[in-house]
Short mmCIF file of C-alpha atoms in Angstrom, two decimals:
data_model
loop_
_atom_site.label_atom_id
_atom_site.label_comp_id
_atom_site.label_asym_id
_atom_site.label_seq_id
_atom_site.Cartn_x
_atom_site.Cartn_y
_atom_site.Cartn_z
CA MET A 278 -17.19 23.54 6.90
CA LYS A 279 -21.00 23.85 6.94
CA ALA A 280 -22.79 20.97 5.57
CA PRO A 281 -23.92 21.43 1.80
CA SER A 282 -27.65 22.06 1.25
CA ALA A 283 -28.23 20.45 -2.00
CA VAL A 284 -26.53 17.39 -3.67
CA PRO A 285 -25.67 18.12 -7.27
CA ALA A 286 -27.46 15.89 -10.01
CA ALA A 287 -24.21 14.91 -11.48
CA VAL A 288 -23.15 13.79 -7.94
CA LEU A 289 -26.11 11.66 -8.00
CA TRP A 290 -25.55 9.98 -11.42
CA THR A 291 -21.66 9.47 -10.79
CA ALA A 292 -22.73 7.84 -7.55
CA LEU A 293 -25.05 5.52 -9.50
CA CYS A 294 -22.52 4.81 -11.86
CA ASN A 295 -20.13 3.83 -9.29
CA GLY A 296 -22.15 1.60 -7.70
CA LEU A 297 -23.08 -0.06 -11.14
CA VAL A 298 -19.27 -0.47 -11.75
CA ALA A 299 -18.55 -1.97 -8.53
CA ALA A 300 -21.53 -4.39 -9.15
CA LEU A 301 -20.23 -5.81 -12.60
CA LEU A 302 -16.38 -5.57 -11.89
CA LEU A 303 -15.85 -6.32 -8.37
CA ARG A 304 -17.64 -9.69 -8.05
CA ASP A 305 -14.64 -11.87 -9.65
CA GLY A 306 -11.66 -10.38 -8.15
CA ILE A 307 -9.04 -7.30 -7.86
CA GLY A 308 -7.06 -6.06 -10.73
CA VAL A 309 -7.76 -2.97 -12.88
CA ASN A 310 -11.35 -3.07 -11.76
CA LEU A 311 -10.30 -1.42 -8.32
CA LEU A 312 -8.99 1.92 -10.43
CA LEU A 313 -11.85 1.66 -12.76
CA THR A 314 -14.46 1.72 -9.97
CA ALA A 315 -12.51 4.36 -7.94
CA LEU A 316 -12.74 6.91 -11.25
CA PRO A 317 -16.35 7.81 -11.03
CA ALA A 318 -16.01 8.28 -6.94
CA ALA A 319 -13.23 10.75 -7.66
CA LEU A 320 -15.38 12.56 -10.32
CA ALA A 321 -18.12 12.79 -7.95
CA ALA A 322 -16.05 14.20 -5.15
CA GLY A 323 -14.51 16.57 -7.84
CA VAL A 324 -17.90 17.88 -9.01
CA ALA A 325 -19.23 18.32 -5.42
CA ALA A 326 -15.86 20.26 -4.54
CA VAL A 327 -16.25 22.39 -7.55
CA VAL A 328 -19.89 23.28 -6.87
CA ARG A 329 -19.04 24.05 -3.33
CA GLY A 330 -16.46 26.57 -4.39
CA ARG A 331 -13.20 24.55 -3.32
CA ARG A 332 -10.22 25.01 -5.66
CA PRO A 333 -7.82 22.18 -6.02
CA ARG A 334 -4.39 23.05 -4.34
CA ALA A 335 -0.92 21.20 -5.13
CA TRP A 336 -0.99 19.12 -2.31
CA THR A 337 -4.77 18.02 -2.90
CA LEU A 338 -3.27 16.89 -6.57
CA VAL A 339 -0.36 15.12 -4.92
CA TRP A 340 -2.67 12.92 -2.71
CA ALA A 341 -5.29 12.60 -5.16
CA VAL A 342 -2.75 11.50 -8.07
CA THR A 343 -0.75 9.35 -5.42
CA ALA A 344 -4.19 7.54 -4.26
CA LEU A 345 -4.95 6.71 -7.64
CA GLY A 346 -1.41 5.70 -8.24
CA LEU A 347 -2.00 2.99 -5.40
CA LEU A 348 -4.48 1.12 -6.98
CA LEU A 349 -1.93 0.64 -9.96
CA VAL A 350 -0.60 -1.97 -7.46
CA PRO A 351 -3.36 -4.62 -7.88
CA ALA A 352 -3.59 -3.92 -11.71
CA LEU A 353 0.11 -4.87 -12.39
CA ARG A 354 1.08 -7.30 -9.52
CA ASP A 355 -0.62 -10.61 -8.76
CA ALA A 356 0.85 -10.65 -5.05
CA GLY A 357 -1.98 -10.19 -2.68
CA TRP A 358 0.18 -8.85 0.28
CA PRO A 359 1.56 -5.48 -1.39
CA ALA A 360 -1.83 -5.14 -2.95
CA PHE A 361 -3.72 -5.27 0.18
CA LEU A 362 -1.17 -2.77 1.75
CA ALA A 363 -1.50 -0.62 -1.49
CA VAL A 364 -5.24 -0.40 -1.04
CA LEU A 365 -5.26 0.47 2.78
CA ALA A 366 -2.86 3.12 1.79
CA PHE A 367 -5.42 4.20 -1.18
CA PHE A 368 -8.27 4.85 1.48
CA ALA A 369 -6.05 6.60 3.78
CA VAL A 370 -4.24 8.97 0.95
CA GLY A 371 -7.79 9.39 -1.00
CA SER A 372 -9.39 10.34 2.30
CA LEU A 373 -6.55 13.18 2.83
CA ALA A 374 -6.85 14.34 -0.71
CA LEU A 375 -10.58 14.95 0.28
CA HIS A 376 -9.84 16.85 3.71
CA GLY A 377 -6.60 18.58 3.07
CA GLY A 378 -4.32 19.24 6.39
CA ARG A 379 -0.96 20.61 7.43
CA ARG A 380 -0.53 19.88 10.74
CA TRP A 381 -0.25 16.52 12.67
CA PRO A 382 -4.15 16.45 13.46
CA GLY A 383 -4.92 17.27 9.89
CA VAL A 384 -2.70 14.39 8.15
CA LEU A 385 -3.32 12.02 10.41
CA LEU A 386 -7.16 12.39 11.20
CA GLY A 387 -7.98 13.42 7.73
CA GLY A 388 -6.46 10.13 6.59
CA LEU A 389 -9.46 8.48 8.37
CA GLY A 390 -12.06 11.20 8.15
CA VAL A 391 -13.95 9.74 4.85
CA TRP A 392 -15.41 7.11 6.86
CA ALA A 393 -17.33 9.35 9.17
CA SER A 394 -19.03 10.77 6.07
CA VAL A 395 -20.89 7.63 4.94
CA VAL A 396 -24.13 8.24 7.37
CA PRO A 397 -24.54 12.18 6.61
CA GLY A 398 -23.68 11.57 2.92
CA ILE A 399 -26.80 9.04 2.53
CA GLY A 400 -28.94 11.80 4.50
CA TRP A 401 -27.38 14.54 1.77
CA ALA A 402 -28.35 12.19 -0.96
CA LEU A 403 -31.89 11.40 0.31
CA ARG A 404 -32.86 15.10 0.74
CA GLY A 405 -31.32 15.90 -2.54
CA LEU A 406 -33.69 13.46 -4.16
CA ARG A 407 -36.65 14.25 -2.60
CA GLU A 408 -35.97 17.92 -3.59
CA ARG A 409 -35.58 16.93 -7.15
CA THR A 410 -38.50 14.25 -7.25
CA ALA A 411 -41.12 16.15 -5.51
CA GLY A 412 -43.46 17.47 -8.28
CA ASN A 413 -41.17 16.86 -11.06
CA ARG A 414 -42.34 13.36 -12.04
CA ARG A 415 -43.22 14.31 -15.43
CA ARG A 416 -39.65 15.11 -15.89
CA TRP A 417 -37.74 12.12 -14.28
CA LEU A 418 -40.28 9.38 -14.82
CA PRO A 419 -39.55 9.19 -18.68
CA MET A 420 -35.87 9.15 -18.36
CA ALA A 421 -36.36 6.22 -16.08
CA LYS A 422 -38.34 4.54 -18.42
CA ALA A 423 -36.23 4.85 -21.25
CA VAL A 424 -33.00 3.96 -19.50
CA ALA A 425 -34.97 0.54 -18.55
CA VAL A 426 -36.33 -0.04 -22.07
CA ALA A 427 -32.89 0.54 -23.42
CA VAL A 428 -31.30 -1.99 -20.91
CA VAL A 429 -33.69 -4.59 -21.98
CA LEU A 430 -33.20 -4.06 -25.46
CA VAL A 431 -29.66 -4.38 -25.13
CA VAL A 432 -29.88 -7.74 -22.95
CA VAL A 433 -32.32 -9.28 -25.22
CA PHE A 434 -30.57 -8.34 -28.65
CA GLY A 435 -27.14 -8.98 -26.97
CA ALA A 436 -28.20 -12.48 -26.24
CA LEU A 437 -29.66 -13.49 -29.70
CA PHE A 438 -26.50 -12.15 -31.57
CA ALA A 439 -24.47 -13.85 -29.24
CA GLY A 440 -26.35 -17.06 -30.04
CA ALA A 441 -26.21 -16.58 -33.70
CA ASP A 442 -22.55 -15.99 -33.97
CA ALA A 443 -19.84 -17.49 -31.84
CA ALA A 444 -17.26 -15.10 -32.50
CA PHE A 445 -19.41 -12.31 -31.35
CA ALA A 446 -20.35 -14.47 -28.00
CA ASP A 447 -16.66 -14.94 -27.27
CA LEU A 448 -16.09 -10.91 -27.56
CA LEU A 449 -19.26 -10.42 -25.37
CA SER A 450 -18.10 -13.15 -22.91
CA GLY A 451 -14.52 -11.05 -22.80
CA ILE A 452 -15.95 -7.97 -22.32
CA VAL A 453 -19.09 -8.43 -20.09
CA PRO A 454 -18.96 -10.10 -16.81
CA ASP A 455 -20.50 -13.51 -16.69
CA MET A 456 -23.61 -12.81 -14.31
CA THR A 457 -25.71 -15.80 -12.68
CA LEU A 458 -28.59 -15.75 -10.41
CA GLY A 459 -26.57 -17.15 -7.81
CA ASP A 460 -24.18 -14.39 -7.43
CA PHE A 461 -27.09 -11.64 -7.65
CA PRO A 462 -26.71 -10.82 -3.72
CA LEU A 463 -23.14 -10.10 -3.83
CA ARG A 464 -23.47 -7.94 -6.63
CA VAL A 465 -26.25 -5.86 -4.68
CA VAL A 466 -23.78 -5.54 -2.07
CA MET A 467 -21.33 -4.17 -4.35
CA PHE A 468 -23.66 -1.92 -5.98
CA VAL A 469 -24.94 -0.54 -2.38
CA LEU A 470 -21.22 -0.13 -1.55
CA GLY A 471 -20.31 1.63 -4.41
CA VAL A 472 -22.95 4.12 -4.28
CA LEU A 473 -22.15 4.74 -0.33
CA GLY A 474 -18.42 5.18 -1.18
CA ALA A 475 -18.82 7.66 -4.00
CA LEU A 476 -21.45 9.45 -2.00
CA ALA A 477 -18.95 9.60 1.34
CA ALA A 478 -16.24 11.03 -0.89
CA ALA A 479 -18.49 13.55 -2.35
CA TYR A 480 -19.92 14.65 0.81
CA THR A 481 -16.51 15.12 2.36
CA ALA A 482 -15.19 16.95 -0.77
CA ALA A 483 -18.09 19.37 -0.26
CA ALA A 484 -17.85 19.70 3.67
CA PRO A 485 -14.57 18.83 4.50
CA ARG A 486 -13.63 18.50 8.49
CA ARG A 487 -11.09 21.06 9.48
CA PHE A 488 -8.77 18.76 11.70
CA ASP A 489 -6.08 21.35 11.61
CA ARG A 490 -8.38 23.46 14.25
CA VAL A 491 -8.01 20.33 16.63
CA LYS A 492 -5.92 21.84 19.65
CA VAL A 493 -3.10 19.83 20.77
CA ARG A 494 -1.65 21.13 24.10
CA PRO A 495 2.38 21.42 23.98
CA GLY A 496 4.16 19.77 26.38
CA ARG A 497 5.66 21.53 29.40
CA ALA A 498 9.16 22.92 28.68
CA ARG A 499 11.73 21.35 30.83
CA GLY A 500 15.16 22.68 31.99
CA ARG A 501 18.27 22.56 30.09
CA ALA A 502 19.88 20.13 32.37
CA GLU A 503 16.78 18.02 33.06
CA TRP A 504 15.84 17.71 29.21
CA ALA A 505 19.58 17.28 27.77
CA LEU A 506 21.25 14.86 30.24
CA PRO A 507 19.47 11.93 29.25
CA LEU A 508 19.39 12.70 25.60
CA VAL A 509 23.43 13.33 26.00
CA VAL A 510 23.87 10.02 27.67
CA LEU A 511 22.11 8.25 24.97
CA ALA A 512 24.20 9.98 22.18
CA VAL A 513 27.33 8.65 23.95
CA LEU A 514 25.89 5.37 23.98
CA PHE A 515 24.95 5.42 20.19
CA ALA A 516 28.38 6.93 19.51
CA VAL A 517 30.22 3.78 21.48
CA PHE A 518 27.72 1.44 19.66
CA ASN A 519 28.36 2.78 16.16
CA ALA A 520 32.20 2.93 16.88
CA VAL A 521 32.11 -1.03 17.13
CA GLN A 522 30.18 -1.08 14.21
CA LEU A 523 32.29 0.80 11.89
CA THR A 524 35.00 -1.00 12.89
CA VAL A 525 33.09 -4.16 12.04
CA LEU A 526 31.63 -2.78 8.59
CA PHE A 527 35.10 -2.02 7.45
CA GLY A 528 36.52 -5.48 7.74
CA GLY A 529 36.47 -6.71 11.28
CA TYR A 530 34.05 -9.63 11.03
CA GLN A 531 36.37 -12.21 11.20
CA LYS A 532 37.83 -10.93 14.75
CA VAL A 533 34.22 -10.46 16.15
CA LEU A 534 32.91 -14.09 14.84
CA ALA A 535 36.23 -15.57 16.55
CA GLU A 536 35.35 -13.77 19.62
CA THR A 537 31.69 -14.18 19.93
CA GLY A 538 31.77 -17.97 18.46
CA LEU A 539 28.80 -16.93 16.01
CA THR A 540 28.53 -17.69 12.03
CA TYR A 541 28.40 -15.39 9.67
CA ALA A 542 24.84 -15.53 9.38
CA GLN A 543 23.93 -16.00 12.91
CA TYR A 544 25.86 -12.46 13.39
CA ALA A 545 23.67 -10.99 10.97
CA ARG A 546 20.49 -12.23 11.96
CA GLN A 547 21.06 -11.91 15.86
CA GLY A 548 21.43 -7.86 15.57
CA PHE A 549 18.87 -6.87 12.82
CA TRP A 550 16.02 -7.13 14.81
CA GLN A 551 17.27 -5.25 17.76
CA LEU A 552 18.53 -2.55 15.46
CA LEU A 553 15.20 -2.12 13.90
CA ILE A 554 13.59 -1.69 17.26
CA VAL A 555 16.19 0.63 18.37
CA THR A 556 15.44 2.95 15.39
CA LEU A 557 11.58 2.70 16.24
CA LEU A 558 12.27 3.81 19.46
CA THR A 559 14.69 6.74 18.41
CA VAL A 560 12.11 7.91 16.52
CA ALA A 561 9.82 7.87 19.69
CA VAL A 562 12.43 9.55 21.73
CA ILE A 563 12.88 12.25 19.28
CA GLY A 564 9.10 13.10 19.37
CA LEU A 565 8.85 13.08 22.88
CA ALA A 566 11.82 15.34 23.22
CA LEU A 567 10.91 17.90 20.89
CA ARG A 568 7.45 18.08 22.96
CA TRP A 569 9.33 18.57 26.22
CA SER A 570 12.28 20.76 25.00
CA PRO A 571 13.15 24.18 26.37
CA ARG A 572 12.41 26.87 23.99
CA GLY A 573 12.50 29.85 25.69
CA THR A 574 15.51 31.42 23.96
CA ASP A 575 17.70 31.34 21.22
CA GLY A 576 20.05 29.16 23.41
CA ASP A 577 17.41 26.81 24.32
CA ARG A 578 16.71 26.13 20.50
CA LEU A 579 20.18 25.78 19.60
CA LEU A 580 20.65 23.23 22.40
CA VAL A 581 17.76 21.35 21.05
CA ARG A 582 19.11 21.27 17.44
CA SER A 583 22.74 19.98 18.26
CA VAL A 584 21.40 17.30 20.84
CA LEU A 585 18.88 16.04 18.63
CA GLY A 586 20.88 16.31 15.57
CA ALA A 587 23.68 14.44 16.71
CA ILE A 588 21.33 11.62 18.00
CA CYS A 589 19.70 11.71 14.27
CA VAL A 590 23.06 11.49 12.70
CA LEU A 591 24.23 8.60 15.09
CA THR A 592 20.89 6.97 14.40
CA LEU A 593 21.52 6.84 10.65
CA VAL A 594 24.57 4.90 11.28
CA VAL A 595 22.35 2.34 13.05
CA VAL A 596 20.23 2.23 10.23
CA ALA A 597 23.08 1.34 7.95
CA SER A 598 24.47 -1.18 10.27
CA ALA A 599 20.71 -2.80 10.54
CA LEU A 600 20.66 -2.81 6.20
CA ARG A 601 24.15 -4.30 6.23
CA ARG A 602 23.38 -7.18 8.73
CA MET A 603 20.19 -7.76 6.70
CA GLU A 604 22.19 -8.07 3.26
CA LEU A 605 24.43 -10.27 4.97
CA TYR A 606 21.48 -12.30 6.41
CA VAL A 607 20.12 -12.44 2.56
CA GLY A 608 23.32 -13.64 1.48
CA ALA A 609 23.21 -16.72 3.47
CA TYR A 610 19.55 -17.79 3.55
CA GLY A 611 18.05 -16.13 0.64
CA LEU A 612 15.34 -13.39 0.45
CA THR A 613 11.88 -13.68 1.77
CA ARG A 614 8.75 -11.51 2.12
CA MET A 615 9.42 -10.89 5.91
CA ARG A 616 13.04 -10.21 5.14
CA ILE A 617 12.30 -7.80 2.11
CA SER A 618 9.31 -5.79 4.16
CA VAL A 619 11.25 -5.16 7.38
CA ALA A 620 14.07 -4.20 5.06
CA GLY A 621 11.89 -1.71 3.40
CA ILE A 622 10.55 -0.51 6.83
CA GLU A 623 14.16 0.26 8.03
CA LEU A 624 14.88 2.29 4.70
CA TRP A 625 11.72 4.35 5.36
CA LEU A 626 12.77 4.90 8.83
CA GLY A 627 16.05 6.16 7.80
CA LEU A 628 14.46 8.75 5.54
CA LEU A 629 12.39 9.79 8.38
CA ILE A 630 15.29 10.57 10.24
CA VAL A 631 16.72 12.61 7.34
CA LEU A 632 13.61 14.47 7.12
CA ILE A 633 13.49 15.23 10.74
CA MET A 634 17.06 16.50 10.63
CA ALA A 635 16.01 18.79 7.56
CA ALA A 636 13.00 20.31 9.40
CA GLY A 637 15.52 20.95 12.38
CA VAL A 638 17.54 23.10 9.75
CA PHE A 639 14.50 24.60 7.37
CA GLY A 640 11.51 24.74 9.84
CA ALA A 641 9.14 21.72 10.53
CA ARG A 642 5.83 23.39 8.83
CA TRP A 643 6.05 21.14 5.82
CA LEU A 644 7.18 17.94 7.96
CA PRO A 645 3.65 16.10 8.54
CA ARG A 646 2.72 16.34 4.97
CA ALA A 647 6.28 15.15 3.65
CA VAL A 648 5.98 12.30 6.32
CA VAL A 649 2.84 10.90 5.10
CA ALA A 650 3.66 11.48 1.22
CA SER A 651 6.98 9.56 1.90
CA ALA A 652 5.11 6.64 3.31
CA ALA A 653 2.18 6.77 0.61
CA VAL A 654 5.17 6.81 -1.99
CA GLY A 655 6.91 4.05 -0.38
CA PHE A 656 3.95 1.93 -0.32
CA LEU A 657 3.44 2.49 -4.28
CA VAL A 658 7.32 1.80 -4.78
CA PHE A 659 7.26 -1.35 -2.74
CA GLY A 660 4.07 -2.60 -4.50
CA LEU A 661 5.04 -1.63 -8.01
CA SER A 662 8.79 -3.28 -7.74
CA GLY A 663 7.07 -6.74 -7.31
CA PRO A 664 8.43 -7.99 -3.95
CA ASP A 665 7.77 -11.57 -5.03
CA ALA A 666 9.73 -11.17 -8.15
CA LEU A 667 12.62 -9.74 -6.60
CA ILE A 668 12.35 -12.50 -4.32
CA ALA A 669 12.36 -15.26 -7.07
CA GLU A 670 15.30 -13.08 -8.87
CA GLN A 671 17.44 -13.24 -5.67
CA GLN A 672 16.93 -16.84 -4.95
CA VAL A 673 17.46 -17.86 -8.55
CA THR A 674 20.75 -15.92 -8.68
CA ARG A 675 21.78 -17.14 -5.31
CA TYR A 676 21.35 -20.73 -7.25
CA GLU A 677 23.03 -20.06 -9.96
CA ASN A 678 26.25 -18.72 -7.88
CA THR A 679 25.94 -21.46 -4.75
CA GLY A 680 23.80 -24.15 -6.07
CA ARG A 681 21.76 -23.41 -2.76
CA ILE A 682 17.66 -22.97 -3.38
CA ASP A 683 14.60 -23.07 -1.07
CA LEU A 684 12.21 -24.70 -3.55
CA VAL A 685 9.38 -25.49 -0.64
CA TYR A 686 9.27 -21.33 0.07
CA LEU A 687 9.43 -20.64 -3.67
CA GLN A 688 6.31 -22.55 -4.51
CA ASP A 689 3.96 -20.26 -2.21
CA LEU A 690 4.92 -17.18 -4.24
CA SER A 691 2.41 -15.31 -6.60
CA ALA A 692 2.39 -15.23 -10.32
CA ASP A 693 4.76 -12.39 -10.38
CA ALA A 694 7.92 -15.04 -9.55
CA VAL A 695 7.16 -16.94 -12.59
CA PRO A 696 9.31 -14.91 -15.21
CA ALA A 697 12.21 -15.52 -12.85
CA LEU A 698 11.60 -19.15 -11.84
CA ASP A 699 11.28 -19.89 -15.37
CA ARG A 700 15.25 -19.31 -15.62
CA LEU A 701 15.79 -22.78 -13.30
CA PRO A 702 17.23 -25.62 -14.70
CA GLU A 703 14.91 -28.78 -14.74
CA PRO A 704 13.90 -30.39 -12.52
CA GLN A 705 13.83 -27.33 -10.15
CA ARG A 706 12.04 -25.41 -12.57
CA SER A 707 9.03 -27.70 -12.69
CA CYS A 708 9.35 -28.09 -8.88
CA ALA A 709 9.24 -24.62 -8.02
CA LEU A 710 6.23 -23.71 -10.51
CA GLN A 711 3.98 -26.57 -10.01
CA MET A 712 1.63 -25.14 -7.76
CA LEU A 713 1.41 -21.82 -9.43
CA ALA A 714 0.81 -23.66 -12.86
CA TYR A 715 -1.99 -25.64 -10.93
CA ASP A 716 -3.42 -22.09 -9.51
CA LEU A 717 -3.32 -20.83 -12.98
CA ARG A 718 -5.11 -23.41 -14.86
CA GLY A 719 -8.07 -22.79 -16.82
CA GLY A 720 -9.43 -19.49 -18.31
CA GLY A 721 -8.55 -17.70 -15.31
CA ASP A 722 -10.28 -14.40 -14.32
CA PRO A 723 -11.66 -11.82 -16.71
CA TRP A 724 -9.48 -9.01 -18.13
CA TYR A 725 -10.69 -6.41 -15.39
CA ALA A 726 -9.98 -8.88 -12.51
CA ARG A 727 -6.55 -10.24 -13.81
CA SER A 728 -3.09 -8.48 -13.19
CA LEU A 729 -0.52 -8.09 -15.70
CA GLY A 730 1.96 -10.01 -13.50
CA GLU A 731 -0.81 -13.04 -13.80
CA SER A 732 -1.09 -12.73 -17.52
CA ARG A 733 2.65 -12.65 -18.15
CA ALA A 734 2.77 -15.67 -15.88
CA ARG A 735 -0.03 -17.39 -18.25
CA SER A 736 2.07 -16.61 -21.29
CA VAL A 737 5.40 -18.08 -19.99
CA LEU A 738 3.84 -21.50 -18.72
CA ALA A 739 1.84 -21.67 -22.08
CA ALA A 740 4.97 -21.50 -23.74
CA ARG A 741 6.92 -23.64 -21.75
CA PRO A 742 4.49 -26.04 -19.52
CA VAL A 743 5.98 -27.45 -16.44
CA ASP A 744 6.67 -31.23 -16.25
CA PRO A 745 3.75 -33.10 -14.55
CA SER A 746 5.65 -36.09 -13.26
CA ASP A 747 7.21 -36.77 -9.82
CA VAL A 748 9.96 -33.50 -10.23
CA CYS A 749 10.12 -32.43 -6.74
CA SER A 750 11.59 -35.83 -5.63
CA ARG A 751 14.27 -35.70 -8.20
CA ALA A 752 14.66 -32.07 -7.20
CA GLY A 753 15.28 -33.47 -3.59
CA VAL A 754 11.71 -31.71 -2.39
CA GLU A 755 9.50 -34.27 -0.84
CA GLY A 756 5.62 -33.82 0.08
CA TYR A 757 4.74 -30.67 -2.49
CA LEU A 758 3.84 -32.74 -5.61
CA ILE A 759 0.79 -31.32 -7.31
CA GLU A 760 -0.35 -33.15 -10.26
CA VAL A 761 -1.18 -30.50 -12.92
CA PRO A 762 -3.87 -31.48 -15.73
#
């Protein structure tokens, strides 16, 4: 789309508002402040799109709602790693909402296109400012003076009222960020980034790049025998492997363990990673096979659907086998961040295989957007589910059933794990929570930079403080004692 000629005044004001919100709220950490900062930028993009004559479509709304929903993860969960993944997904899905896209080039490049709008957005805003301020100083200068006077009055009288009444001062400190001269440079940086982000989003909404128009040369169609022979051999190999797996899955573990000399947990650990790689490679093989598939006649298309459909079905058995092995592995050693992450990846790969099969039956026009949407929703569900809380819950349940627990690992979890760890008996409870209690000591972050998980953890620890004595030694854990004030 042709670059817009004039920036709407509402876009300039919302960009300024976005910069102020970023400067005030993003200095102290992340929480609901990320969502509050994104809202003015989304408003600026919406205004620019409406002025430009763009109408919201169903998929645009899906991408926009999903993007903003991803920012609920740092607002609700304290764990930094799922929050980081959710924020990365937010930028990709938000960029896709601004660009749109149906084909693979559109949905893949559209997720990155907003970054290319930063510099054009600055030029767009500067041109608009020059056009609006030239010869109009009598109109905007009094408004600027009025805003400056209002800010000064609020600061002066707010400070006086805070000094006159302790209750008002406490209320004000809980709402207004605590600003010092030392953090002024960082807040300036946050302000600039907030303004640039809003301008880039608005410019993209006003003049999106049509990545769907990028031409991708189709692969050269192969002959039936040349194309089908390697895939049929691969399918036979899958079938043989799955026959063994089905035997094991339905009760043949003891025989396999006796023949291999492996323990129950070793057998589960040995195969999961290989099966995960098999699933990844199978997705790549299917993509390449579709690129080089014979497609001249109805018979060719039937052959492609039959062979690839068989491979997809057999791959789903591989996915089930991998997840079963992970279940055994977790039962033997407990749930960890790595294990829950790769299990989530394996589940999504299984869903991807199902989507590919559905595309073979109903057509593939919807497949690119469905794949990206499934990934975005996966990040959202993964973050909102609270992985650290699930890990703690599983470890505590495992301890109740077997008496085994990895207290050293649990000490590194986030505040999301506190409600589950609070179920442990002493001294295991205090040993597992000592490091978290140390990290959560004091007043903590302001409300806008604090997650719901952190608030819940503080309530639990305030109701039942941890034992500050040498509980880890009594629990059998050495070298991890932190003295909690």
